[in-house]
Amino acid sequence: MYKILNKRLLAPNIYLMDIEAPRVAKSAKPGQFVIVRMDERGERIPLTICDYDKEKKSVTIVFQVVGSSTKKMAALEVGEYFMDFVGPLGQPSELVHEDLEELKKKKIIFIAGGVGAAPVYPQVKWLNSVGVKADVIVGTKSKETLILEEEMKEVAGSMYVATDDGSYGFKGLVTDLLKKLIDEDKKEYDLVVAIGPMIMMKFVTKLTKEYNLKTIVSLNTLMVDGTGMCGACRVTVAGKTRFACVEGPEFDGHEVDFEEAMRRQGMYKTEEGKKLLEDQEKAEGHKCFVGLDGEE
Amino acid sequence: MDKFKRTLSKEQSPEERVKNFKEVSLGYTEEEAIKEAKRCLNCKNPMCVPKCPVAINIPEFIQHLKEGNFEEAARVINRDSSLPAVCGRVCPQESQCEGKCILGIKGEPVAIGKLERFIGDWSRENNIDLTVKSDKKNKRVAVIGSGPAGLTCAGDLAKMGYDVTIFEALHEAGGVLVYGIPEFRLPKETVVKHEIENVKKLGVKIETDVIVGRTVTIEELMEEEGFGAVFVGSGAGLPKFMGIPGENLNGVFSANEFLTRNNLMKAFRNDYDTPVKVGTKLAVVGGGNVAMDAARTARRLGAEVHIVYRRSEEELPARREEIHHAKEEGIIFDLLTNPIEILSDENGWVKGMKSIKMELGAPDESGRRRPVEIKDSEYEIELDTVIMALGTSPNPLITSTTEGLDTNKWGCIIAEDETGKTTKEGIFAGGDAVTGAATVILAMGAGKKAAKAIDEFLSK
């Protein structure tokens, strides 16, 4: 059993929790994720690691209520327990393995969509700790749904916000904002890291392809075990089948078959959910798509 | 009484059992077990014992059983195996103990598996405590994986007095016994949980949710946590796919995913949160026990089920009993058939499968006749779900994070047959992690040998 040490409502339906998990806290690295299970009859849900503290033996997760399991999670209070909390899973961000001097020369921009700000945060924080200031774009529906703004500002170089309704920062999509930064503000980047709903990552890679700009994405596929034993999370990358839970979740965005990944992600959606996904597809970037999909 | 005919045990009828997940074989009653035990000739040089990978003294336990002395029989088995209720159910006895029974020459061999199961079940139902106490050794051993190999190795080491901790990646202990083999062959709540409790009673600690290679490394266990030796029993859990077009369509599963959702996550029950999709017409590709398990599970979820296998019935690697049960339950066998493409509807869901007919050619290196495609025999069938049961290989997570722990070209850990010694001092390995996918009892045998070798290593 894994104790909830802290709980905070970041935005409507978006929660942050610190969970006591000494082994995970000790081994976690930016880019990795955990799998949680609420109770005896619960399902296993993958969630990205947002932060970790070896001393406090705690791991921070951020989740959005999108279904019955996340609803159950949101109902738990400080002092209560998660039945299972396993990790860290997946490969750490490639940045962790890079030569520090090389890394310091790089101009990196992170693009976070909705709750994707949570998995972006540990990477930006880690870069800051080794002396690299990365820029960050956070895209969200409105000012009200923006999360982790203060935390991010503290560790980022420049922090930009894009809201669909223009209630805060730039009005429009993250892709429009990136385009503006490069075209109008003459910003130069060597690397883009995009984390958020699949459809957002797809459109980011479509745009960065035009600029021939290397882009890493973190795929939130369906998962069961998260250890490579089932292949529920399989995706096609550069024409090859890869297991996101073991070989990912980060891949070169220009090599990912997003159509297939999005289709597979919707496999267990209810009829209603499937319709939502279809509508999103139809909207193809003309409407807001950020925040419709959570971590599930 | 016909001495050459074995005593039958009751089974759920096929019509009834395809509608539930309850155990198919109901096992012997006391009278039936004694009657069957009396057929044993108590051979002076029993041929059955050496064929048992953990060398249970079969004539001795059966002798006690004949006399109705069930507790004594349980003690005899317990000397060599901690999982009789499991092994009695899932061992391929026809190619092990029962395969060499002398009665099998002229008639049917003694039903050793069913007798072992009877004793296992009887001890559980009567709360027989088989714990053997020994002096504490004050030395720690880590066991990675709580499947049959790990449980056996841990149990044996605990009996010798070692302080043993099992590290399990999933949320429940048991390995393939909980996620792979279905409820209708191996009940989880009663049989599996109880046998794991027995291992815990010996003093073995089980830490679930620990993925060695990610949560902690072997090096950390040995250098920081004080484990003097490690046994790797992490199995072969990595599923294989065919590499044919359409394999990533919605509705295509590995057997591991399908079985894990049903067995471990209980997706077949409405009161559990994990979903599972089976359509109305489904194909399972493969011919082993896992294929039979997946097919029979899908049948219970209401689908029309086809087993698609590229060789003929004779070469099916599954146990005869499973094939027989599958047929009784209405599973259709499409033999000498090899899928070449999975077909998609406009939304990316499976709508059918294109296969080619095969014929058997000359024997290959393994001695089995090689299947050869028959020209222009491609045909399509309509389907909405495909399950790939093509076998598994060891997961590289542990070996890739442990320097000096070598594997062969199939990714299996290199370990000595008799001791489980690997290429790295203090690390032992056994079961599917070493052999590739094999049987429960072979894994137990390997766990047993390794426990002995670990004791010798730590006693030096």
CSV table of C-alpha atoms in Angstrom, one decimal, chain B residues 120-438:
chain,number,residue,atom,x,y,z
B,120,GLY,CA,-2.9,-31.1,-2.4
B,121,ASP,CA,-6.6,-30.2,-2.2
B,122,TRP,CA,-7.3,-32.4,0.8
B,123,SER,CA,-4.4,-30.8,2.8
B,124,ARG,CA,-5.8,-27.4,2.0
B,125,GLU,CA,-9.4,-28.2,2.9
B,126,ASN,CA,-8.2,-29.8,6.2
B,127,ASN,CA,-5.8,-27.1,7.1
B,128,ILE,CA,-2.8,-29.4,7.4
B,129,ASP,CA,0.3,-27.5,8.5
B,130,LEU,CA,3.3,-28.9,6.6
B,131,THR,CA,5.7,-26.2,7.8
B,132,VAL,CA,9.2,-27.5,8.5
B,133,LYS,CA,11.2,-25.4,10.9
B,134,SER,CA,14.9,-25.1,10.8
B,135,ASP,CA,17.6,-23.1,12.4
B,136,LYS,CA,17.9,-19.5,11.1
B,137,LYS,CA,21.0,-18.9,9.0
B,138,ASN,CA,21.0,-15.1,9.1
B,139,LYS,CA,21.9,-14.8,5.4
B,140,ARG,CA,19.7,-13.1,2.8
B,141,VAL,CA,18.8,-14.4,-0.6
B,142,ALA,CA,16.8,-12.4,-3.2
B,143,VAL,CA,14.5,-14.3,-5.6
B,144,ILE,CA,13.4,-12.4,-8.7
B,145,GLY,CA,10.0,-13.5,-9.9
B,146,SER,CA,7.3,-15.3,-8.0
B,147,GLY,CA,6.4,-17.9,-10.7
B,148,PRO,CA,6.9,-21.6,-10.1
B,149,ALA,CA,10.7,-21.4,-10.3
B,150,GLY,CA,11.0,-18.6,-7.8
B,151,LEU,CA,8.4,-20.0,-5.4
B,152,THR,CA,10.2,-23.4,-5.3
B,153,CYS,CA,13.6,-21.9,-4.9
B,154,ALA,CA,12.4,-19.5,-2.2
B,155,GLY,CA,10.5,-22.3,-0.4
B,156,ASP,CA,13.5,-24.6,-0.4
B,157,LEU,CA,15.9,-21.9,0.8
B,158,ALA,CA,13.5,-20.9,3.6
B,159,LYS,CA,13.3,-24.6,4.7
B,160,MET,CA,17.1,-24.5,5.0
B,161,GLY,CA,16.9,-21.4,7.2
B,162,TYR,CA,17.7,-18.6,4.8
B,163,ASP,CA,16.1,-15.2,5.0
B,164,VAL,CA,14.4,-15.0,1.6
B,165,THR,CA,12.7,-12.1,-0.2
B,166,ILE,CA,10.9,-12.5,-3.5
B,167,PHE,CA,10.6,-9.5,-5.7
B,168,GLU,CA,7.6,-9.6,-8.1
B,169,ALA,CA,6.9,-7.0,-10.8
B,170,LEU,CA,3.1,-7.5,-10.9
B,171,HIS,CA,0.7,-6.7,-8.1
B,172,GLU,CA,0.1,-10.4,-7.3
B,173,ALA,CA,2.5,-13.3,-6.8
B,174,GLY,CA,2.3,-16.5,-8.9
B,175,GLY,CA,3.7,-15.6,-12.3
B,176,VAL,CA,2.0,-17.6,-15.0
B,177,LEU,CA,-0.1,-19.4,-12.4
B,178,VAL,CA,-2.0,-16.1,-11.9
B,179,TYR,CA,-1.9,-14.3,-15.2
B,180,GLY,CA,-1.5,-17.1,-17.7
B,181,ILE,CA,-3.3,-20.3,-16.8
B,182,PRO,CA,-7.1,-19.7,-16.7
B,183,GLU,CA,-9.4,-20.1,-13.7
B,184,PHE,CA,-11.1,-23.1,-15.3
B,185,ARG,CA,-7.8,-25.1,-15.2
B,186,LEU,CA,-6.3,-23.7,-12.1
B,187,PRO,CA,-8.6,-21.9,-9.6
B,188,LYS,CA,-6.9,-18.7,-8.3
B,189,GLU,CA,-8.6,-17.9,-5.0
B,190,THR,CA,-8.4,-21.4,-3.6
B,191,VAL,CA,-5.5,-23.3,-5.1
B,192,VAL,CA,-2.9,-20.7,-6.2
B,193,LYS,CA,-3.4,-18.2,-3.3
B,194,HIS,CA,-3.2,-21.1,-0.8
B,195,GLU,CA,0.0,-22.6,-2.2
B,196,ILE,CA,1.6,-19.1,-2.1
B,197,GLU,CA,0.4,-18.7,1.5
B,198,ASN,CA,2.2,-21.9,2.3
B,199,VAL,CA,5.5,-20.5,0.9
B,200,LYS,CA,5.0,-17.4,3.0
B,201,LYS,CA,4.4,-19.5,6.1
B,202,LEU,CA,7.9,-20.8,5.6
B,203,GLY,CA,9.0,-17.2,6.3
B,204,VAL,CA,9.5,-16.1,2.7
B,205,LYS,CA,8.7,-12.4,2.2
B,206,ILE,CA,7.1,-11.3,-1.0
B,207,GLU,CA,7.5,-7.7,-2.3
B,208,THR,CA,5.1,-7.1,-5.2
B,209,ASP,CA,5.3,-4.0,-7.5
B,210,VAL,CA,9.1,-4.3,-7.7
B,211,ILE,CA,10.5,-4.5,-11.3
B,212,VAL,CA,14.1,-5.6,-11.0
B,213,GLY,CA,16.0,-3.7,-13.7
B,214,ARG,CA,13.8,-0.6,-13.2
B,215,THR,CA,12.7,-0.2,-9.5
B,216,VAL,CA,15.9,-1.7,-8.3
B,217,THR,CA,18.9,-3.4,-9.9
B,218,ILE,CA,20.5,-6.7,-8.9
B,219,GLU,CA,23.7,-4.8,-8.1
B,220,GLU,CA,21.8,-2.6,-5.6
B,221,LEU,CA,20.2,-5.7,-4.0
B,222,MET,CA,23.6,-7.3,-3.5
B,223,GLU,CA,25.7,-4.2,-2.6
B,224,GLU,CA,23.2,-2.0,-0.7
B,225,GLU,CA,20.6,-4.3,0.6
B,226,GLY,CA,22.8,-7.1,1.8
B,227,PHE,CA,21.6,-10.0,-0.3
B,228,GLY,CA,24.4,-12.6,-0.5
B,229,ALA,CA,23.0,-14.4,-3.5
B,230,VAL,CA,20.3,-13.9,-6.1
B,231,PHE,CA,18.1,-16.3,-8.0
B,232,VAL,CA,16.6,-15.1,-11.3
B,233,GLY,CA,13.3,-16.8,-12.1
B,234,SER,CA,11.8,-14.0,-14.2
B,235,GLY,CA,10.4,-16.3,-16.9
B,236,ALA,CA,9.8,-15.8,-20.6
B,237,GLY,CA,7.1,-13.2,-20.8
B,238,LEU,CA,7.8,-11.3,-24.0
B,239,PRO,CA,5.2,-12.1,-26.6
B,240,LYS,CA,6.1,-12.9,-30.2
B,241,PHE,CA,4.2,-11.5,-33.2
B,242,MET,CA,4.2,-12.9,-36.7
B,243,GLY,CA,5.3,-9.7,-38.5
B,244,ILE,CA,2.4,-10.0,-41.0
B,245,PRO,CA,0.5,-7.0,-42.3
B,246,GLY,CA,-2.4,-5.9,-40.1
B,247,GLU,CA,-1.0,-7.1,-36.8
B,248,ASN,CA,-1.4,-3.8,-35.1
B,249,LEU,CA,-5.1,-3.4,-36.1
B,250,ASN,CA,-7.7,-2.9,-33.3
B,251,GLY,CA,-8.8,-6.3,-32.2
B,252,VAL,CA,-5.5,-8.1,-32.5
B,253,PHE,CA,-4.0,-9.2,-29.1
B,254,SER,CA,-1.1,-11.2,-27.9
B,255,ALA,CA,-2.3,-14.2,-25.9
B,256,ASN,CA,-0.4,-12.7,-22.9
B,257,GLU,CA,-2.5,-9.5,-23.0
B,258,PHE,CA,-5.8,-11.4,-23.5
B,259,LEU,CA,-5.1,-13.9,-20.7
B,260,THR,CA,-3.7,-11.2,-18.4
B,261,ARG,CA,-6.8,-9.1,-18.8
B,262,ASN,CA,-9.0,-12.1,-18.0
B,263,ASN,CA,-7.0,-14.0,-15.4
B,264,LEU,CA,-5.1,-11.4,-13.4
B,265,MET,CA,-7.4,-8.4,-14.0
B,266,LYS,CA,-10.6,-10.5,-14.1
B,267,ALA,CA,-12.0,-8.6,-17.1
B,268,PHE,CA,-14.6,-11.4,-17.6
B,269,ARG,CA,-16.3,-10.1,-14.5
B,270,ASN,CA,-18.5,-7.0,-14.6
B,271,ASP,CA,-17.5,-6.0,-11.1
B,272,TYR,CA,-13.9,-5.5,-12.1
B,273,ASP,CA,-12.7,-2.3,-13.9
B,274,THR,CA,-10.4,-3.8,-16.6
B,275,PRO,CA,-12.2,-4.1,-19.9
B,276,VAL,CA,-11.7,-6.9,-22.6
B,277,LYS,CA,-13.1,-7.0,-26.1
B,278,VAL,CA,-14.0,-10.2,-27.8
B,279,GLY,CA,-16.1,-10.1,-30.9
B,280,THR,CA,-18.4,-12.8,-32.2
B,281,LYS,CA,-15.9,-14.7,-34.3
B,282,LEU,CA,-12.3,-15.0,-33.3
B,283,ALA,CA,-9.1,-16.8,-34.3
B,284,VAL,CA,-6.3,-17.9,-32.1
B,285,VAL,CA,-3.1,-18.4,-34.0
B,286,GLY,CA,-0.9,-21.1,-32.6
B,287,GLY,CA,-1.2,-24.7,-31.2
B,288,GLY,CA,0.3,-24.8,-27.7
B,289,ASN,CA,-1.3,-24.8,-24.3
B,290,VAL,CA,-1.4,-21.0,-24.3
B,291,ALA,CA,-3.4,-21.1,-27.6
B,292,MET,CA,-5.8,-23.6,-26.0
B,293,ASP,CA,-6.2,-21.4,-22.9
B,294,ALA,CA,-6.9,-18.3,-25.0
B,295,ALA,CA,-9.3,-20.1,-27.2
B,296,ARG,CA,-11.3,-21.7,-24.3
B,297,THR,CA,-11.4,-18.3,-22.5
B,298,ALA,CA,-12.7,-16.6,-25.6
B,299,ARG,CA,-15.3,-19.4,-26.0
B,300,ARG,CA,-16.5,-18.7,-22.5
B,301,LEU,CA,-16.9,-15.0,-23.4
B,302,GLY,CA,-19.3,-16.1,-26.1
B,303,ALA,CA,-17.3,-16.1,-29.3
B,304,GLU,CA,-17.1,-18.6,-32.1
B,305,VAL,CA,-13.5,-19.7,-31.9
B,306,HIS,CA,-11.1,-21.0,-34.4
B,307,ILE,CA,-7.6,-22.4,-33.7
B,308,VAL,CA,-5.3,-21.7,-36.6
B,309,TYR,CA,-2.2,-23.8,-36.8
B,310,ARG,CA,0.3,-24.4,-39.6
B,311,ARG,CA,1.0,-28.1,-38.9
B,312,SER,CA,-1.4,-31.0,-38.5
B,313,GLU,CA,-3.2,-32.3,-35.4
B,314,GLU,CA,-0.4,-34.7,-34.6
B,315,GLU,CA,2.1,-31.9,-34.2
B,316,LEU,CA,-0.1,-29.7,-31.9
B,317,PRO,CA,2.2,-29.0,-29.0
B,318,ALA,CA,-0.6,-28.6,-26.5
B,319,ARG,CA,-1.5,-31.3,-24.0
B,320,ARG,CA,-3.8,-34.0,-25.4
B,321,GLU,CA,-6.3,-33.3,-22.5
B,322,GLU,CA,-6.5,-29.6,-23.4
B,323,ILE,CA,-7.1,-30.3,-27.1
B,324,HIS,CA,-9.8,-32.8,-26.1
B,325,HIS,CA,-11.4,-30.4,-23.8
B,326,ALA,CA,-11.2,-27.6,-26.4
B,327,LYS,CA,-12.9,-29.8,-29.0
B,328,GLU,CA,-15.7,-30.8,-26.6
B,329,GLU,CA,-16.3,-27.1,-26.0
B,330,GLY,CA,-16.9,-26.5,-29.6
B,331,ILE,CA,-13.6,-24.9,-30.7
B,332,ILE,CA,-13.0,-25.3,-34.4
B,333,PHE,CA,-9.5,-26.4,-35.6
B,334,ASP,CA,-8.3,-24.9,-38.8
B,335,LEU,CA,-5.2,-27.0,-39.3
B,336,LEU,CA,-2.4,-26.9,-41.9
B,337,THR,CA,-3.3,-23.2,-42.2
B,338,ASN,CA,-1.0,-20.2,-41.9
B,339,PRO,CA,-2.2,-16.6,-41.7
B,340,ILE,CA,-0.5,-14.2,-44.1
B,341,GLU,CA,-2.5,-11.0,-43.5
B,342,ILE,CA,-5.0,-9.6,-41.1
B,343,LEU,CA,-7.7,-7.6,-42.9
B,344,SER,CA,-9.0,-4.2,-41.8
B,345,ASP,CA,-12.3,-2.5,-42.0
B,346,GLU,CA,-12.6,1.2,-42.8
B,347,ASN,CA,-12.1,2.1,-39.1
B,348,GLY,CA,-8.9,0.1,-38.5
B,349,TRP,CA,-10.6,-2.8,-36.8
B,350,VAL,CA,-10.1,-6.5,-37.8
B,351,LYS,CA,-12.6,-7.7,-40.3
B,352,GLY,CA,-11.0,-10.9,-41.5
B,353,MET,CA,-7.9,-12.9,-42.0
B,354,LYS,CA,-6.2,-14.1,-45.2
B,355,SER,CA,-4.5,-17.5,-44.8
B,356,ILE,CA,-2.8,-20.0,-47.0
B,357,LYS,CA,-3.1,-23.8,-46.8
B,358,MET,CA,-0.1,-25.8,-45.9
B,359,GLU,CA,1.1,-29.4,-46.4
B,360,LEU,CA,3.8,-31.2,-44.5
B,361,GLY,CA,7.2,-31.6,-46.2
B,362,ALA,CA,10.4,-33.3,-45.1
B,363,PRO,CA,11.4,-33.3,-41.4
B,364,ASP,CA,13.4,-30.2,-40.3
B,365,GLU,CA,16.3,-30.1,-37.8
B,366,SER,CA,13.9,-30.6,-34.9
B,367,GLY,CA,12.6,-33.8,-36.5
B,368,ARG,CA,9.2,-32.3,-37.1
B,369,ARG,CA,7.9,-32.3,-40.7
B,370,ARG,CA,8.2,-28.8,-42.1
B,371,PRO,CA,5.0,-27.1,-43.2
B,372,VAL,CA,5.1,-25.9,-46.8
B,373,GLU,CA,2.7,-23.5,-48.5
B,374,ILE,CA,0.3,-24.9,-51.1
B,375,LYS,CA,0.5,-22.7,-54.1
B,376,ASP,CA,-2.6,-20.6,-54.9
B,377,SER,CA,-4.5,-21.8,-51.9
B,378,GLU,CA,-5.0,-18.5,-50.2
B,379,TYR,CA,-8.5,-17.8,-48.7
B,380,GLU,CA,-10.2,-15.3,-46.5
B,381,ILE,CA,-12.4,-15.7,-43.5
B,382,GLU,CA,-14.4,-13.1,-41.7
B,383,LEU,CA,-13.3,-12.4,-38.1
B,384,ASP,CA,-13.5,-9.6,-35.7
B,385,THR,CA,-10.7,-10.6,-33.2
B,386,VAL,CA,-7.3,-12.3,-33.6
B,387,ILE,CA,-5.2,-13.6,-30.7
B,388,MET,CA,-1.5,-14.3,-31.4
B,389,ALA,CA,-0.3,-17.3,-29.3
B,390,LEU,CA,3.0,-17.9,-31.0
B,391,GLY,CA,5.2,-18.3,-27.9
B,392,THR,CA,7.2,-16.0,-25.8
B,393,SER,CA,10.8,-15.3,-25.0
B,394,PRO,CA,12.7,-13.9,-22.0
B,395,ASN,CA,12.3,-10.2,-21.2
B,396,PRO,CA,15.7,-8.4,-21.5
B,397,LEU,CA,14.9,-6.0,-18.6
B,398,ILE,CA,17.1,-7.8,-16.1
B,399,THR,CA,20.0,-9.0,-18.3
B,400,SER,CA,20.3,-5.6,-19.9
B,401,THR,CA,20.7,-3.9,-16.5
B,402,THR,CA,23.1,-6.4,-15.0
B,403,GLU,CA,26.6,-6.3,-16.2
B,404,GLY,CA,28.3,-9.7,-16.6
B,405,LEU,CA,25.0,-11.6,-16.7
B,406,ASP,CA,25.3,-13.2,-20.2
B,407,THR,CA,22.6,-14.5,-22.5
B,408,ASN,CA,22.5,-16.7,-25.5
B,409,LYS,CA,21.3,-15.7,-29.0
B,410,TRP,CA,17.7,-16.3,-28.0
B,411,GLY,CA,18.0,-13.9,-25.0
B,412,CYS,CA,17.9,-16.8,-22.5
B,413,ILE,CA,20.2,-16.4,-19.5
B,414,ILE,CA,23.2,-18.8,-19.7
B,415,ALA,CA,23.2,-21.0,-16.6
B,416,GLU,CA,24.6,-24.4,-15.7
B,417,ASP,CA,22.1,-27.3,-15.9
B,418,GLU,CA,22.8,-28.8,-12.5
B,419,THR,CA,23.3,-25.7,-10.4
B,420,GLY,CA,21.7,-22.7,-12.2
B,421,LYS,CA,25.0,-20.9,-11.9
B,422,THR,CA,25.2,-17.9,-14.3
B,423,THR,CA,28.2,-16.1,-15.7
B,424,LYS,CA,28.2,-13.8,-12.7
B,425,GLU,CA,29.2,-14.9,-9.2
B,426,GLY,CA,26.4,-15.1,-6.7
B,427,ILE,CA,23.7,-14.9,-9.4
B,428,PHE,CA,21.8,-18.1,-10.2
B,429,ALA,CA,18.9,-18.6,-12.7
B,430,GLY,CA,16.3,-21.1,-13.7
B,431,GLY,CA,13.0,-21.8,-15.3
B,432,ASP,CA,11.8,-20.1,-18.5
B,433,ALA,CA,14.4,-17.3,-18.1
B,434,VAL,CA,17.0,-19.9,-18.9
B,435,THR,CA,15.2,-22.5,-21.1
B,436,GLY,CA,12.7,-20.3,-22.9
B,437,ALA,CA,9.0,-21.1,-22.5
B,438,ALA,CA,8.6,-24.6,-21.0
